[in-house]
Amino acid sequence: MERIKTWIIRILLAIVAILAFLLRGRKPRWVEEKEKAIQDREQAIKKAREREKEVEKRLEELKVINDKEIEEIKNMPGREDFTSASDAADYINSILDRRRR
């Protein structure tokens, strides 16, 4: 009987040792899920930064185009500059009146 107990204990210890060996290097599932979520978030941030650079480049291009258009309008012949705020208001009102008709 003593011999059977010894063998059972040895078998149980062997099973525990095998399980410990197999699970020793493995991370818990929740840790793996969190790491994957962090990696996904980092990739999304990286893509957003790339898009941000593209948008900034496009913004600079549009600023240059807008500045050129403003210069062209300033240099139009027969165009008078606004000398007061009331002149600007009258001009805007005339544009709005034309749009309402």
XYZ file of C-alpha atoms in Angstrom:
101
model
C 0.000 0.000 0.000
C 2.831 2.350 0.823
C 4.339 1.641 -2.562
C 1.102 2.609 -4.361
C 0.910 5.909 -2.459
C 4.507 6.657 -3.412
C 3.790 5.979 -7.111
C 0.629 8.092 -7.043
C 2.518 10.963 -5.429
C 5.302 10.622 -8.015
C 2.802 10.615 -10.873
C 1.009 13.680 -9.491
C 4.313 15.493 -8.995
C 5.324 14.604 -12.562
C 2.029 15.965 -13.899
C 2.460 19.165 -11.884
C 6.053 19.485 -13.119
C 4.980 18.997 -16.743
C 2.197 21.584 -16.396
C 4.563 24.024 -14.724
C 7.101 23.516 -17.523
C 4.482 24.040 -20.227
C 2.942 27.111 -18.603
C 6.216 28.602 -17.410
C 6.942 30.788 -20.447
C 3.361 31.530 -21.374
C 1.792 34.879 -20.624
C -1.760 35.073 -19.345
C -4.362 35.569 -22.049
C -5.387 39.005 -20.787
C -1.776 40.198 -21.075
C -1.612 39.002 -24.679
C -4.915 40.749 -25.455
C -3.706 44.013 -23.907
C -0.421 43.838 -25.836
C -2.324 43.281 -29.079
C -4.610 46.222 -28.300
C -1.561 48.410 -27.637
C 0.052 47.344 -30.917
C -3.168 48.078 -32.817
C -3.393 51.500 -31.195
C 0.253 52.261 -32.028
C -0.348 51.328 -35.665
C -3.411 53.576 -35.771
C -1.367 56.436 -34.303
C 1.380 55.856 -36.870
C -1.143 55.970 -39.727
C -2.713 59.119 -38.284
C 0.695 60.811 -38.117
C 1.360 59.913 -41.745
C -2.022 61.352 -42.730
C -1.253 64.451 -40.669
C 1.951 65.018 -42.647
C 0.039 64.668 -45.912
C -2.614 67.116 -44.727
C 0.012 69.628 -43.617
C 1.704 69.390 -47.008
C -1.630 69.928 -48.769
C -2.413 72.861 -46.465
C 0.860 74.549 -47.373
C 0.109 74.041 -51.074
C -3.350 75.559 -50.630
C -1.908 78.518 -48.734
C 0.442 79.250 -51.624
C -2.413 78.983 -54.137
C -4.623 81.213 -51.989
C -1.887 83.822 -51.618
C -1.405 83.876 -55.399
C -5.137 84.359 -55.957
C -5.228 87.181 -53.421
C -2.322 88.905 -55.169
C -4.068 88.547 -58.537
C -7.229 90.123 -57.156
C -5.264 92.965 -55.551
C -3.666 93.789 -58.882
C -6.919 93.870 -60.883
C -7.303 97.120 -62.854
C -10.207 99.368 -61.912
C -10.504 97.955 -58.422
C -10.477 100.425 -55.561
C -9.240 99.612 -52.075
C -11.561 99.964 -49.122
C -10.751 103.084 -47.167
C -13.209 102.586 -44.324
C -15.265 99.926 -42.629
C -18.484 101.370 -44.040
C -17.166 100.903 -47.598
C -16.484 97.250 -46.850
C -19.935 96.844 -45.282
C -21.604 98.446 -48.307
C -19.706 96.116 -50.632
C -20.725 93.028 -48.641
C -24.341 94.199 -48.510
C -24.378 94.678 -52.279
C -23.109 91.114 -52.752
C -25.750 89.777 -50.370
C -28.490 91.758 -52.120
C -27.468 90.272 -55.472
C -27.560 86.751 -54.024
C -31.022 87.266 -52.535
C -32.501 88.187 -55.914
